[in-house]
Structure formats: C-alpha cells, structure tokens
Short mmCIF file of C-alpha atoms in Angstrom, two decimals:
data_model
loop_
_atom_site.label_atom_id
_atom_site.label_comp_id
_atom_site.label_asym_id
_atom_site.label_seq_id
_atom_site.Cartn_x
_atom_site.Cartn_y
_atom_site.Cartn_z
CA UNK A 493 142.09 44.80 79.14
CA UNK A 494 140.65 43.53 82.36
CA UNK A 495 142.29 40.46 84.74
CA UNK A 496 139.61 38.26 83.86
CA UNK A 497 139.24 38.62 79.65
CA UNK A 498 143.36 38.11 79.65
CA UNK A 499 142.67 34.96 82.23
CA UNK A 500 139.73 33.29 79.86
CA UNK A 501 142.01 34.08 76.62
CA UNK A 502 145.11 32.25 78.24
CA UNK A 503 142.64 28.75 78.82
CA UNK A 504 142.40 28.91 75.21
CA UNK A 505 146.12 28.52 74.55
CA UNK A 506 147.60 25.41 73.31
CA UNK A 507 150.70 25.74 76.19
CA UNK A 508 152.77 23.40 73.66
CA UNK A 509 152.62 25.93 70.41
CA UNK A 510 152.67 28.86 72.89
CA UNK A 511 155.73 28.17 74.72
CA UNK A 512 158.07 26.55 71.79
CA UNK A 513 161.38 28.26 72.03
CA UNK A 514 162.32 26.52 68.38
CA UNK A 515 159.22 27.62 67.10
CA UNK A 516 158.35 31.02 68.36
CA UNK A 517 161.85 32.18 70.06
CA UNK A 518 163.17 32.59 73.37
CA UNK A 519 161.50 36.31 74.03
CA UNK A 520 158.43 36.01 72.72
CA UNK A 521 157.73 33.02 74.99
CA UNK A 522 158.89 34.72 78.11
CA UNK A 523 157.05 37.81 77.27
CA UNK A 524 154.34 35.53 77.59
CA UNK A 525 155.01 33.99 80.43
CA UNK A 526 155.23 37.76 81.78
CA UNK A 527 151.79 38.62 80.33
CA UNK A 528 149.93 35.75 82.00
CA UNK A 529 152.19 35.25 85.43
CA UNK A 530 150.91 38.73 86.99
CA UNK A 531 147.27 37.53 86.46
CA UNK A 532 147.99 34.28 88.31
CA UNK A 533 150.27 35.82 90.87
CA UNK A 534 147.41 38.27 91.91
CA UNK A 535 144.85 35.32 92.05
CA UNK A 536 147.06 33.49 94.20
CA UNK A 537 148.01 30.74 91.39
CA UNK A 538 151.61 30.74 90.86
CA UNK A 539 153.22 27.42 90.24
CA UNK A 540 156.39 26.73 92.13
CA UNK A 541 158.97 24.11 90.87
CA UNK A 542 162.34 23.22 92.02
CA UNK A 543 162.27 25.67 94.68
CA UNK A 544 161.26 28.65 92.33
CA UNK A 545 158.37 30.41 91.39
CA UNK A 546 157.50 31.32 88.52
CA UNK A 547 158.47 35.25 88.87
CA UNK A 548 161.94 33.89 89.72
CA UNK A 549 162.13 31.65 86.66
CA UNK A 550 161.33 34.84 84.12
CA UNK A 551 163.44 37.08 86.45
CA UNK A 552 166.51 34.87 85.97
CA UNK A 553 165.60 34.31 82.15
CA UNK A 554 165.55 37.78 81.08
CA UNK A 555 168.54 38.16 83.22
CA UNK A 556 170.67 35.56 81.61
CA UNK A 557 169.06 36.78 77.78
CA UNK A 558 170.29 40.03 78.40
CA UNK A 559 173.36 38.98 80.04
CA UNK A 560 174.00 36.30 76.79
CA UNK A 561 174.09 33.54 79.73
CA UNK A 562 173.33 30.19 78.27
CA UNK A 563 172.15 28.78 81.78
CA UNK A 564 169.87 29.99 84.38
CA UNK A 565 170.37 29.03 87.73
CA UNK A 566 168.05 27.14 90.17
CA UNK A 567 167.70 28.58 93.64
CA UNK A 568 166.02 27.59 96.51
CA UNK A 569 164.20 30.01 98.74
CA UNK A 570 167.44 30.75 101.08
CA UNK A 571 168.83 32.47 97.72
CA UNK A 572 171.09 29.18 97.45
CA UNK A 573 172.28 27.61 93.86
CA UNK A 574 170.69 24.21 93.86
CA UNK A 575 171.50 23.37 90.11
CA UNK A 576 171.11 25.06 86.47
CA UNK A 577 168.82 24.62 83.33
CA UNK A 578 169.27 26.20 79.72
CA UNK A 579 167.72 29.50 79.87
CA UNK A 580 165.53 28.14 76.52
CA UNK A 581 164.57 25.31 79.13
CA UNK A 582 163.91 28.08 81.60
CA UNK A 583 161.93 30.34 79.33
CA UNK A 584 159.58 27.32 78.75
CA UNK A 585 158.89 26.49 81.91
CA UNK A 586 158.20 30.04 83.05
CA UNK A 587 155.70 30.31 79.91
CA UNK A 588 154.07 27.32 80.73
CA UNK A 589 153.61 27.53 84.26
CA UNK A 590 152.09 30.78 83.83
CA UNK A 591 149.87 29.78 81.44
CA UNK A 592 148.70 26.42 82.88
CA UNK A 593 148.44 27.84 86.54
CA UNK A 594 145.29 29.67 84.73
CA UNK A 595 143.95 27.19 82.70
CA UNK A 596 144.17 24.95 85.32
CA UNK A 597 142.03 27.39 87.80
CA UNK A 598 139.79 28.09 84.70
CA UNK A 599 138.76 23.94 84.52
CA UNK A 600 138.26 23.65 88.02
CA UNK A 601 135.35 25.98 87.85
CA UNK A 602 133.84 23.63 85.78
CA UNK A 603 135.08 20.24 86.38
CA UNK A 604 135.14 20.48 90.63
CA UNK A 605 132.35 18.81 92.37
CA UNK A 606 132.21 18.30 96.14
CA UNK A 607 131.91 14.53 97.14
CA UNK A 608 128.58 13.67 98.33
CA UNK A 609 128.11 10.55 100.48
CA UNK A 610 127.70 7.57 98.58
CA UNK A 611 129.27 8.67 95.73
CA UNK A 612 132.35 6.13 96.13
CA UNK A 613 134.61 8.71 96.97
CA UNK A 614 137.10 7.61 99.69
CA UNK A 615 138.00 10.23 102.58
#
C-alpha cells in the first residue's frame, strides 16, 4: 500500500472513535498511531508537544505497556524528565497526533489560499 492511499485513508478517520483507549484499547490505538506516524514523519509532519514528538510518545508507550508501567514519562529534547502522563493518556495523544498531523496537511491542500491584495487580509 503506497504513502499516499494510507495518507488519504487516515483524513477519513474520525480521530475521536479512532484513538479511544475505553473504546478500542490501549494497543490497537498505538498501533495506529504507528501506522500513520511513519507517513507523516517522512512528509515532514510530525506534531511535537510538551517537548516530544510523536515517535517519542509511541516509543515510551509501548515501552511502559510492555513494561506494565502505568505512566509514561515526558522528556524534553536534552533526554530530561519534565513530568508524566498515563500511558492510556499517552497512547491517545500519540494516535491522534499522528493521525491529525495528516489530515491536517490533507485540508490545507484544499482550504489554503494565498492572500491577494485587497482581500482584507492583514500582513
């Protein structure tokens, strides 16, 4: 399956049904997150939040799962602890970064417009 079909199905996805750790449990949402994350990582999309990117949010989360950690820990790029989340909180926000970082780039191709003068956009 090519970059782009697995990119167009992921715009599709309701992020919020997708990435329910009640709902669909903790591994099948960050398998997802490591289906779609690649794709975005490779077009230059991946979200970073609280100091981590995404690849260090699924990294940490299938850590702590296979470690039976209930917390993940935040680090910032200098490898330092800056706080922890649930690793269910964790798993969610590496499934839904990945997934919105390509629905996101997916709308702009249609929604972007450059400003032409007069238009009442402010520089």
């Amino acid at each position: 399956m090519s970059t782009s079909v697995v990119a167009s199905e992921a715009s599709s996805l309701d992020v919020r049904k997708v990435c329910d750790v009640q709902q669909n449990g903790i591994q099948k949402v960050i398998d997802l997150a490591a289906k779609y994350n690649p794709i975005a990582k490779k077009e230059g999309l991946e979200f970073m939040r609280l100091g981590m990117k995404t690849s260090q949010y699924i990294t940490a989360t299938q850590k702590s799962i296979k470690e039976g950690s209930k917390t993940v820990d935040i680090v910032n790029k200098k490898k330092k602890k800056t706080g922890t989340v649930t690793t269910e909180y964790a798993a969610w926000r590496a499934c839904s970064f990945a997934i919105t970082a390509l629905q996101q780039a997916s709308q702009a191709k249609t929604t972007w417009r450059m400003a032409t003068p007069g238009d009442g956009f402010v520089y």
